[in-house]
Structure formats: structure tokens, C-alpha cells
Amino acid sequence: MLPAVSPQQRRALAVLIGFHVLVIIASNYLVQLPVQLFGWQTTWGAFSFPLIFLSTDLTVRLLGKSSARRVIAFAMLPALLASYLISALFQQGEFRGFEALLSFNTFVFRISLASFLAYVIGQLLDIQVFDRLRRLPKWWIAPSAATIVGGMVDTFVFFSVAFWRSSDEFMAANWVEIGSVDYCIKLAIMLMLMVPLYGMLLNLLLRLLAGRTARVAR
């Protein structure tokens, strides 16, 4: 059973839940838009989804593991619904019209389910790894290790559930290779951009919290 939270924490968690769902919605659209990076083919979703790992790690650091789990618990079902709606409405980056929602699309649902499972499993693993390493003196070890492990699981859960023996013959035959390249690109983005950004945001938030505590103490 998760411990009770204060009104301030409840507001912070509501913002974090909304942020997770927003990033998932954006990523489900952006993942359909290809881009080349260092000669490799990837999608714009590789730049947006790592923001969730950044948010989760900051939540664990500042509010604790149980609060981070609350965010996942409350965001996962809206994330599943959002994934299906966005995938059905926008295919290959093009708006298909609201009539696309009138019939159940099993292929789209499989991709949405893959996104849902990857999100839940990857984030819970990220929380566990980060929490075990957060007390180490080097601040960057915890977010880096959590990103490496959580991102790998997230990527391969998604690609295996979405495309193993899929009706899409190309993806069914190449999902391991495509998933490996996708993971390497996301990992480079997360380690080069998101981990330094985590450090900057952590310092900023700690200063803000220290300033607020000082004002209350007066």
C-alpha cells in the first residue's frame, strides 16, 4: 500500500501524470516522422520519449520511489487510450479522419498495447535501478544506469510485442535490428542530453526548494 501524500505532493503528482500522458501522446505521433541522425534512420519520437525517464528520475530523487510509482499507476491507462487514439487517427504522420475511430483496428491496438507495456515495465525498472543507486556520491551514476537499463527494456518490449510475427512483413523480419538501432540512438540522446539536463534541473529545483524552506522558516 502506498503512503499518503500531502496536498503539495498531490498537486506535483497531478502535474507529473499530465506530463507523462502529454509526452506519450506527442511521442506516438512523432514516432511516425522519420529523421536521420549520424547517418542512421530514426524518428523524432527518439527525442521526446526520453523526457519521461528524466521526469521519473527527478521524481524518485525529490519525492521518493512510492511517488514515482503513483505517477506510473495513474498515467498508464490514459497512456494506453491515448496511444490507441493517436495511432488510429495519425498513420504514417497523416491525419486519417475521425472515422478511423469507428472501427476497431487490431494492428493499431497491438502497437498501442506494446507502447503501454513498454512504458509500464520500462518505467518501473527505471525507478528500481535509480532508487538503488541514488545515494551514491556521483549524482550522474543513478540516472545513467537507470536510463541504460530502463531504455533497453522499454525498447525491446515495444518492438517484440508490436512486431513479432506481425502482419507487417518487413517489421516482422527486421524488428530486432531496427529495435537495436533505435535503442542505440535513444541511448546516445539520453546520455548526451537528458542526463546533463537532469543535473541542471535537479540543482535548480533544489535551490528553489531551499529558498522556499528558508522563507517559511522566517
XYZ file of N, CA and C in Angstrom:
654
model
N 0.852 -1.204 0.000
C 0.000 0.000 0.000
C 0.881 1.245 0.000
N 0.558 2.206 -0.876
C 1.361 3.418 -0.978
C 1.011 4.381 0.154
N 2.002 5.082 0.719
C 1.732 6.025 1.803
C 0.950 7.232 1.319
N 0.299 7.901 2.294
C -0.462 9.098 1.964
C 0.480 10.216 1.550
N -0.063 11.163 0.788
C 0.746 12.289 0.336
C 0.094 13.587 0.788
N 0.908 14.621 0.887
C 0.422 15.937 1.285
C -0.269 16.605 0.101
N -1.054 17.682 0.361
C -1.686 18.406 -0.750
C -0.675 18.934 -1.759
N 0.496 19.393 -1.286
C 1.524 19.886 -2.196
C 2.044 18.762 -3.091
N 2.281 17.598 -2.495
C 2.734 16.454 -3.278
C 1.668 16.003 -4.261
N 0.403 16.075 -3.832
C -0.691 15.667 -4.715
C -0.732 16.549 -5.954
N -0.537 17.856 -5.777
C -0.521 18.764 -6.923
C 0.669 18.468 -7.835
N 1.823 18.214 -7.212
C 3.010 17.893 -8.007
C 2.814 16.607 -8.797
N 2.196 15.611 -8.178
C 1.960 14.334 -8.855
C 0.963 14.499 -9.995
N -0.053 15.346 -9.805
C -1.022 15.595 -10.875
C -0.331 16.210 -12.093
N 0.587 17.137 -11.843
C 1.347 17.748 -12.945
C 2.207 16.701 -13.642
N 2.858 15.843 -12.871
C 3.719 14.810 -13.440
C 2.922 13.799 -14.260
N 1.756 13.413 -13.771
C 0.900 12.481 -14.516
C 0.511 13.094 -15.855
N 0.074 14.361 -15.815
C -0.284 15.049 -17.049
C 0.895 15.159 -17.995
N 2.084 15.399 -17.444
C 3.282 15.498 -18.270
C 3.585 14.165 -18.948
N 3.486 13.062 -18.216
C 3.731 11.738 -18.800
C 2.770 11.456 -19.947
N 1.490 11.705 -19.718
C 0.492 11.435 -20.758
C 0.745 12.321 -21.974
N 1.093 13.585 -21.748
C 1.372 14.510 -22.851
C 2.572 14.039 -23.670
N 3.636 13.603 -22.998
C 4.822 13.130 -23.717
C 4.497 11.868 -24.510
N 3.683 10.984 -23.941
C 3.297 9.754 -24.652
C 2.479 10.092 -25.893
N 1.544 11.030 -25.762
C 0.751 11.452 -26.920
C 1.662 12.024 -28.003
N 2.558 12.921 -27.600
C 3.481 13.525 -28.568
C 4.376 12.472 -29.212
N 4.876 11.527 -28.408
C 5.795 10.514 -28.926
C 5.107 9.560 -29.891
N 3.839 9.232 -29.622
C 3.115 8.343 -30.520
C 2.867 8.982 -31.880
N 2.835 10.298 -31.916
C 2.754 10.988 -33.203
C 4.142 11.147 -33.829
N 5.110 11.596 -33.029
C 6.439 11.884 -33.548
C 7.177 10.629 -33.998
N 6.829 9.473 -33.436
C 7.498 8.234 -33.826
C 7.185 7.872 -35.281
N 6.169 8.508 -35.857
C 5.807 8.257 -37.247
C 6.537 9.188 -38.220
N 7.328 10.118 -37.683
C 8.034 11.088 -38.516
C 9.521 10.755 -38.533
N 10.047 10.257 -39.665
C 11.446 9.828 -39.719
C 12.417 11.003 -39.758
N 13.636 10.747 -39.275
C 14.709 11.726 -39.324
C 16.026 10.955 -39.324
N 17.047 11.509 -39.975
C 18.362 10.871 -39.985
C 19.255 11.520 -38.936
N 19.955 10.671 -38.175
C 20.845 11.154 -37.131
C 22.153 10.378 -37.223
N 23.246 11.092 -37.522
C 24.555 10.458 -37.679
C 24.526 9.346 -38.726
N 23.719 9.541 -39.747
C 23.635 8.558 -40.816
C 22.673 7.418 -40.567
N 22.065 7.366 -39.371
C 21.113 6.318 -39.040
C 19.693 6.862 -39.125
N 18.776 5.991 -39.525
C 17.372 6.376 -39.633
C 16.685 6.178 -38.286
N 16.075 7.223 -37.781
C 15.297 7.126 -36.548
C 14.058 7.997 -36.703
N 13.388 8.323 -35.615
C 12.202 9.175 -35.676
C 12.336 10.289 -34.642
N 11.488 11.302 -34.784
C 11.502 12.397 -33.813
C 11.056 11.931 -32.435
N 10.375 10.797 -32.367
C 9.972 10.258 -31.075
C 11.148 9.896 -30.187
N 12.308 9.623 -30.797
C 13.501 9.314 -30.012
C 13.950 10.506 -29.171
N 13.524 11.725 -29.555
C 13.897 12.921 -28.811
C 12.876 13.250 -27.715
N 11.625 12.864 -27.915
C 10.585 13.244 -26.962
C 10.415 12.237 -25.826
N 10.442 10.928 -26.135
C 10.129 9.946 -25.091
C 11.141 9.928 -23.948
N 12.448 10.178 -24.177
C 13.382 10.206 -23.044
C 13.029 11.222 -21.970
N 12.182 12.202 -22.294
C 11.753 13.165 -21.280
C 11.021 12.476 -20.132
N 10.368 11.341 -20.412
C 9.678 10.607 -19.351
C 10.687 10.029 -18.364
N 11.801 9.488 -18.873
C 12.833 8.968 -17.981
C 13.409 10.093 -17.125
N 13.616 11.250 -17.736
C 14.104 12.414 -16.993
C 13.131 12.776 -15.875
N 11.853 12.835 -16.188
C 10.829 13.177 -15.208
C 10.773 12.148 -14.088
N 10.814 10.864 -14.443
C 10.737 9.801 -13.439
C 11.913 9.851 -12.485
N 13.116 10.048 -13.022
C 14.307 10.080 -12.168
C 14.279 11.270 -11.211
N 13.828 12.419 -11.695
C 13.708 13.579 -10.810
C 12.649 13.333 -9.734
N 11.571 12.646 -10.095
C 10.522 12.330 -9.120
C 11.053 11.433 -8.019
N 11.800 10.392 -8.403
C 12.383 9.499 -7.400
C 13.345 10.259 -6.498
N 14.168 11.112 -7.085
C 15.171 11.857 -6.308
C 14.522 12.812 -5.317
N 13.470 13.519 -5.747
C 12.894 14.580 -4.921
C 11.703 14.130 -4.075
N 10.891 13.187 -4.577
C 9.670 12.795 -3.881
C 9.683 11.348 -3.409
N 10.640 10.544 -3.901
C 10.716 9.168 -3.445
C 10.135 8.167 -4.433
N 10.494 6.894 -4.208
C 10.097 5.820 -5.111
C 8.588 5.626 -5.159
N 7.908 5.721 -4.014
C 6.466 5.492 -3.991
C 5.712 6.545 -4.798
N 6.182 7.790 -4.771
C 5.536 8.849 -5.553
C 5.712 8.605 -7.040
N 6.898 8.160 -7.437
C 7.134 7.856 -8.851
C 6.230 6.723 -9.314
N 6.020 5.732 -8.452
C 5.124 4.623 -8.805
C 3.679 5.093 -8.924
N 3.299 6.065 -8.107
C 1.952 6.637 -8.225
C 1.746 7.249 -9.607
N 2.756 7.958 -10.080
C 2.656 8.593 -11.395
C 2.411 7.531 -12.463
N 3.176 6.445 -12.437
C 3.012 5.371 -13.423
C 1.628 4.750 -13.307
N 1.186 4.499 -12.072
C -0.109 3.834 -11.857
C -1.267 4.648 -12.422
N -1.214 5.967 -12.258
C -2.315 6.811 -12.712
C -2.176 7.230 -14.179
N -0.977 7.154 -14.716
C -0.776 7.571 -16.109
C -0.938 6.425 -17.092
N -0.829 5.161 -16.640
C -0.714 4.057 -17.597
C -1.990 3.810 -18.402
N -3.172 3.901 -17.789
C -4.396 3.665 -18.561
C -4.706 4.818 -19.518
N -4.610 6.088 -19.069
C -4.732 7.171 -20.051
C -3.693 7.057 -21.164
N -2.492 6.556 -20.832
C -1.448 6.384 -21.849
C -1.868 5.348 -22.885
N -2.494 4.250 -22.436
C -2.965 3.219 -23.361
C -4.034 3.780 -24.289
N -5.002 4.505 -23.722
C -6.072 5.095 -24.531
C -5.503 6.121 -25.505
N -4.605 6.966 -25.020
C -4.011 7.990 -25.880
C -3.206 7.359 -27.010
N -2.482 6.279 -26.691
C -1.680 5.601 -27.711
C -2.569 5.073 -28.829
N -3.694 4.477 -28.462
C -4.587 3.931 -29.490
C -5.207 5.048 -30.332
N -5.682 6.091 -29.665
C -6.337 7.178 -30.390
C -5.379 7.851 -31.374
N -4.173 8.158 -30.907
C -3.212 8.843 -31.774
C -2.769 7.939 -32.914
N -2.538 6.652 -32.613
C -2.101 5.716 -33.654
C -3.187 5.484 -34.695
N -4.461 5.506 -34.261
C -5.565 5.307 -35.202
C -5.824 6.556 -36.037
N -5.724 7.724 -35.410
C -6.011 8.973 -36.112
C -4.883 9.386 -37.053
N -3.642 9.119 -36.627
C -2.486 9.526 -37.424
C -1.680 8.279 -37.785
N -1.737 7.913 -39.041
C -0.945 6.797 -39.524
C 0.058 7.317 -40.542
N 1.336 6.990 -40.280
C 2.437 7.493 -41.103
C 2.457 9.019 -41.115
N 2.049 9.602 -39.995
C 2.105 11.046 -39.836
C 0.987 11.817 -40.502
N 0.021 11.115 -41.082
C -1.082 11.783 -41.782
C -2.397 11.559 -41.030
N -3.186 12.633 -40.943
C -4.477 12.547 -40.270
C -5.454 11.750 -41.121
N -6.017 10.687 -40.529
C -6.900 9.775 -41.262
C -8.384 10.096 -41.092
N -8.695 11.085 -40.281
C -10.094 11.438 -40.063
C -10.675 10.676 -38.884
N -11.680 11.266 -38.279
C -12.267 10.665 -37.086
C -13.029 9.378 -37.382
N -13.343 9.124 -38.656
C -13.999 7.862 -38.997
C -13.084 6.669 -38.740
N -11.789 6.912 -38.603
C -10.853 5.829 -38.291
C -11.117 5.242 -36.910
N -11.821 6.004 -36.070
C -12.129 5.532 -34.724
C -13.404 4.690 -34.676
N -14.141 4.645 -35.784
C -15.422 3.947 -35.784
C -15.273 2.438 -35.850
N -14.112 1.959 -36.288
C -13.878 0.511 -36.336
C -12.624 0.190 -35.540
N -12.641 -0.985 -34.906
C -11.516 -1.387 -34.070
C -10.389 -1.914 -34.953
N -9.218 -1.318 -34.815
C -8.056 -1.674 -35.621
C -7.118 -2.538 -34.775
N -7.060 -3.844 -35.073
C -6.254 -4.757 -34.258
C -4.755 -4.471 -34.380
N -4.317 -4.061 -35.579
C -2.899 -3.758 -35.763
C -2.495 -2.548 -34.924
N -3.336 -1.512 -34.952
C -3.065 -0.306 -34.164
C -3.123 -0.626 -32.678
N -4.094 -1.467 -32.285
C -4.208 -1.815 -30.864
C -2.977 -2.574 -30.389
N -2.432 -3.441 -31.246
C -1.233 -4.173 -30.863
C -0.066 -3.216 -30.619
N 0.076 -2.227 -31.461
C 1.133 -1.234 -31.262
C 0.870 -0.426 -29.988
N -0.385 -0.088 -29.740
C -0.739 0.661 -28.533
C -0.470 -0.165 -27.284
N -0.817 -1.464 -27.345
C -0.545 -2.350 -26.216
C 0.960 -2.465 -25.981
N 1.724 -2.536 -27.062
C 3.183 -2.593 -26.943
C 3.722 -1.329 -26.277
N 3.192 -0.181 -26.680
C 3.600 1.090 -26.085
C 3.257 1.123 -24.594
N 2.075 0.621 -24.256
C 1.615 0.582 -22.868
C 2.529 -0.297 -22.012
N 2.793 -1.523 -22.475
C 3.623 -2.452 -21.710
C 5.060 -1.938 -21.588
N 5.581 -1.378 -22.683
C 6.940 -0.846 -22.649
C 7.046 0.304 -21.645
N 6.040 1.159 -21.628
C 6.023 2.277 -20.693
C 6.011 1.793 -19.249
N 5.090 0.897 -18.921
C 4.940 0.446 -17.531
C 6.179 -0.322 -17.071
N 6.610 -1.327 -17.850
C 7.744 -2.154 -17.442
C 9.032 -1.339 -17.415
N 9.253 -0.530 -18.462
C 10.467 0.270 -18.526
C 10.562 1.281 -17.397
N 9.443 1.935 -17.079
C 9.465 2.953 -16.027
C 9.627 2.336 -14.642
N 8.948 1.231 -14.380
C 9.094 0.583 -13.073
C 10.519 0.085 -12.865
N 11.128 -0.415 -13.926
C 12.520 -0.859 -13.818
C 13.451 0.340 -13.630
N 13.181 1.418 -14.347
C 13.965 2.645 -14.188
C 13.905 3.131 -12.734
N 12.712 3.109 -12.154
C 12.540 3.538 -10.760
C 13.367 2.668 -9.827
N 13.308 1.349 -10.024
C 14.013 0.416 -9.149
C 15.526 0.610 -9.220
N 16.057 0.715 -10.434
C 17.502 0.893 -10.607
C 17.952 2.232 -10.027
N 17.207 3.291 -10.351
C 17.577 4.621 -9.867
C 17.555 4.667 -8.338
N 16.518 4.086 -7.726
C 16.389 4.138 -6.269
C 17.544 3.416 -5.580
N 18.026 2.336 -6.174
C 19.139 1.588 -5.571
C 20.459 2.352 -5.648
N 20.581 3.229 -6.630
C 21.860 3.914 -6.856
C 21.844 5.393 -6.470
N 20.708 5.901 -6.042
C 20.557 7.344 -5.857
C 21.443 7.909 -4.755
N 21.871 7.085 -3.810
C 22.680 7.582 -2.688
C 24.180 7.547 -2.974
N 24.573 7.099 -4.140
C 25.992 7.121 -4.493
C 26.476 8.567 -4.601
N 27.742 8.836 -4.268
C 28.237 10.230 -4.258
C 28.243 10.898 -5.623
N 28.405 10.127 -6.687
C 28.387 10.693 -8.035
C 26.940 10.764 -8.525
N 26.416 11.981 -8.681
C 24.999 12.165 -8.988
C 24.589 11.547 -10.313
N 25.504 11.453 -11.266
C 25.172 11.030 -12.624
C 25.066 9.511 -12.776
N 25.539 8.743 -11.787
C 25.519 7.287 -11.920
C 24.092 6.753 -11.950
N 23.256 7.220 -11.031
C 21.883 6.708 -10.939
C 21.073 6.978 -12.206
N 21.007 8.236 -12.702
C 20.224 8.453 -13.924
C 20.805 7.755 -15.144
N 22.134 7.634 -15.211
C 22.742 6.963 -16.360
C 22.416 5.475 -16.359
N 22.596 4.811 -15.219
C 22.318 3.376 -15.133
C 20.839 3.088 -15.349
N 19.969 3.905 -14.737
C 18.534 3.703 -14.895
C 18.113 3.891 -16.345
N 18.723 4.855 -17.017
C 18.430 5.116 -18.425
C 18.872 3.944 -19.304
N 20.073 3.423 -19.051
C 20.592 2.313 -19.852
C 19.698 1.084 -19.723
N 19.347 0.732 -18.493
C 18.556 -0.489 -18.261
C 17.090 -0.272 -18.653
N 16.496 0.811 -18.145
C 15.084 1.070 -18.437
C 14.833 1.291 -19.912
N 15.729 2.031 -20.575
C 15.562 2.289 -22.001
C 15.684 1.038 -22.842
N 16.601 0.146 -22.465
C 16.769 -1.098 -23.212
C 15.512 -1.967 -23.101
N 15.013 -2.127 -21.889
C 13.810 -2.944 -21.688
C 12.615 -2.316 -22.392
N 12.460 -1.003 -22.245
C 11.368 -0.290 -22.899
C 11.380 -0.532 -24.409
N 12.548 -0.390 -25.025
C 12.660 -0.529 -26.480
C 12.322 -1.926 -26.950
N 12.894 -2.945 -26.310
C 12.718 -4.298 -26.820
C 11.367 -4.908 -26.429
N 10.781 -4.449 -25.331
C 9.397 -4.849 -25.048
C 8.478 -4.302 -26.131
N 8.672 -3.017 -26.478
C 7.823 -2.416 -27.511
C 7.945 -3.144 -28.840
N 9.160 -3.302 -29.341
C 9.335 -3.881 -30.672
C 8.930 -5.352 -30.722
N 9.170 -6.110 -29.657
C 8.802 -7.521 -29.672
C 7.285 -7.700 -29.628
N 6.615 -6.948 -28.761
C 5.160 -7.069 -28.659
C 4.480 -6.526 -29.913
N 5.004 -5.437 -30.462
C 4.361 -4.797 -31.614
C 4.584 -5.553 -32.917
N 5.761 -6.157 -33.094
C 6.106 -6.623 -34.443
C 6.539 -8.087 -34.558
N 6.654 -8.810 -33.453
C 6.995 -10.235 -33.564
C 5.827 -10.968 -34.239
N 6.124 -11.621 -35.358
C 5.097 -12.298 -36.158
C 3.956 -11.351 -36.531
N 4.305 -10.127 -36.836
C 3.320 -9.109 -37.193
C 2.830 -9.295 -38.621
N 1.675 -8.712 -38.936
C 1.175 -8.710 -40.311
C 2.016 -7.813 -41.207
N 2.792 -6.917 -40.606
C 3.742 -6.098 -41.347
C 4.991 -6.959 -41.575
N 5.139 -7.499 -42.779
C 6.197 -8.469 -43.055
C 7.592 -7.880 -42.873
N 7.779 -6.630 -43.279
C 9.090 -6.015 -43.145
C 9.487 -5.886 -41.677
N 8.567 -5.376 -40.833
C 8.869 -5.206 -39.421
C 8.998 -6.552 -38.723
N 8.191 -7.526 -39.134
C 8.287 -8.860 -38.537
C 9.653 -9.483 -38.775
N 10.252 -9.189 -39.931
C 11.545 -9.768 -40.279
C 12.723 -8.969 -39.732
N 12.510 -7.678 -39.439
C 13.649 -6.813 -39.115
C 13.533 -6.103 -37.773
N 12.559 -6.481 -36.935
C 12.327 -5.704 -35.719
C 13.509 -5.739 -34.748
N 14.260 -6.838 -34.725
C 15.402 -6.902 -33.810
C 16.470 -5.885 -34.215
N 16.787 -5.841 -35.513
C 17.782 -4.881 -35.994
C 17.307 -3.447 -35.814
N 16.059 -3.190 -36.181
C 15.518 -1.836 -36.074
C 15.453 -1.404 -34.613
N 15.023 -2.319 -33.743
C 14.964 -2.013 -32.322
C 16.334 -1.738 -31.732
N 17.350 -2.478 -32.188
C 18.715 -2.275 -31.692
C 19.241 -0.903 -32.081
N 19.021 -0.515 -33.345
C 19.451 0.812 -33.800
C 18.695 1.895 -33.043
N 17.393 1.694 -32.867
C 16.565 2.661 -32.153
C 17.072 2.848 -30.723
N 17.406 1.729 -30.070
C 17.900 1.814 -28.693
C 19.229 2.565 -28.624
N 20.130 2.261 -29.542
C 21.435 2.931 -29.545
C 21.289 4.437 -29.734
N 20.398 4.829 -30.626
C 20.189 6.258 -30.873
C 19.556 6.928 -29.656
N 18.519 6.280 -29.086
C 17.881 6.844 -27.891
C 18.859 6.906 -26.729
N 19.697 5.882 -26.599
C 20.663 5.867 -25.508
C 21.648 7.019 -25.646
N 22.115 7.259 -26.871
C 23.039 8.379 -27.091
C 22.377 9.702 -26.749
N 21.109 9.863 -27.151
C 20.386 11.101 -26.852
C 20.207 11.265 -25.350
N 19.831 10.175 -24.671
C 19.573 10.252 -23.236
C 20.846 10.542 -22.450
N 21.959 9.909 -22.825
C 23.194 10.104 -22.078
C 23.838 11.454 -22.387
N 23.739 11.906 -23.632
C 24.388 13.163 -24.015
C 23.552 14.393 -23.671
N 22.219 14.231 -23.701
C 21.354 15.391 -23.489
C 20.556 15.312 -22.191
N 19.900 14.162 -21.947
C 18.967 14.077 -20.831
C 19.647 13.993 -19.472
N 20.763 13.257 -19.376
C 21.452 13.165 -18.088
C 22.028 14.522 -17.675
N 22.728 15.265 -18.573
C 23.142 16.625 -18.181
C 21.956 17.529 -17.838
N 20.851 17.396 -18.588
C 19.663 18.198 -18.281
C 19.098 17.821 -16.918
N 19.144 16.533 -16.581
C 18.724 16.081 -15.250
C 19.538 16.799 -14.175
N 20.868 16.861 -14.349
C 21.720 17.521 -13.369
C 21.377 19.001 -13.208
N 21.133 19.687 -14.314
C 20.801 21.113 -14.253
C 19.450 21.334 -13.571
N 18.450 20.521 -13.944
C 17.126 20.675 -13.341
C 17.133 20.318 -11.865
N 17.900 19.284 -11.502
C 17.988 18.906 -10.094
C 18.557 20.048 -9.264
N 19.641 20.662 -9.727
C 20.231 21.783 -8.999
C 19.264 22.955 -8.897
N 18.550 23.218 -9.992
C 17.586 24.322 -9.991
C 16.458 24.057 -9.004
N 15.899 22.856 -9.043
C 14.782 22.519 -8.149
C 15.218 22.511 -6.691
N 16.425 22.019 -6.419
C 16.914 22.016 -5.042
C 17.094 23.441 -4.524
N 17.572 24.340 -5.375
C 17.712 25.749 -4.960
C 16.350 26.377 -4.708
N 15.382 26.067 -5.578
C 14.038 26.612 -5.383
C 13.418 26.103 -4.088
N 13.579 24.797 -3.832
C 13.031 24.220 -2.601
C 13.727 24.782 -1.371
N 15.039 25.003 -1.453
C 15.777 25.562 -0.332
C 15.327 26.993 -0.055
N 15.097 27.753 -1.127
C 14.617 29.124 -0.973
C 13.232 29.177 -0.355
N 12.371 28.259 -0.762
C 11.011 28.228 -0.200
C 11.046 27.834 1.269
N 11.912 26.876 1.615
C 12.032 26.450 3.005
C 12.547 27.587 3.884
N 13.510 28.350 3.342
C 14.055 29.481 4.096
C 12.999 30.540 4.350
N 12.155 30.801 3.352
C 11.095 31.813 3.523
C 10.078 31.359 4.561
N 9.734 30.059 4.550
C 8.789 29.530 5.537
C 9.362 29.602 6.934
N 10.678 29.355 7.075
C 11.322 29.361 8.361
C 11.311 30.757 8.996
N 11.340 31.777 8.165
C 11.293 33.140 8.686
C 9.924 33.435 9.286
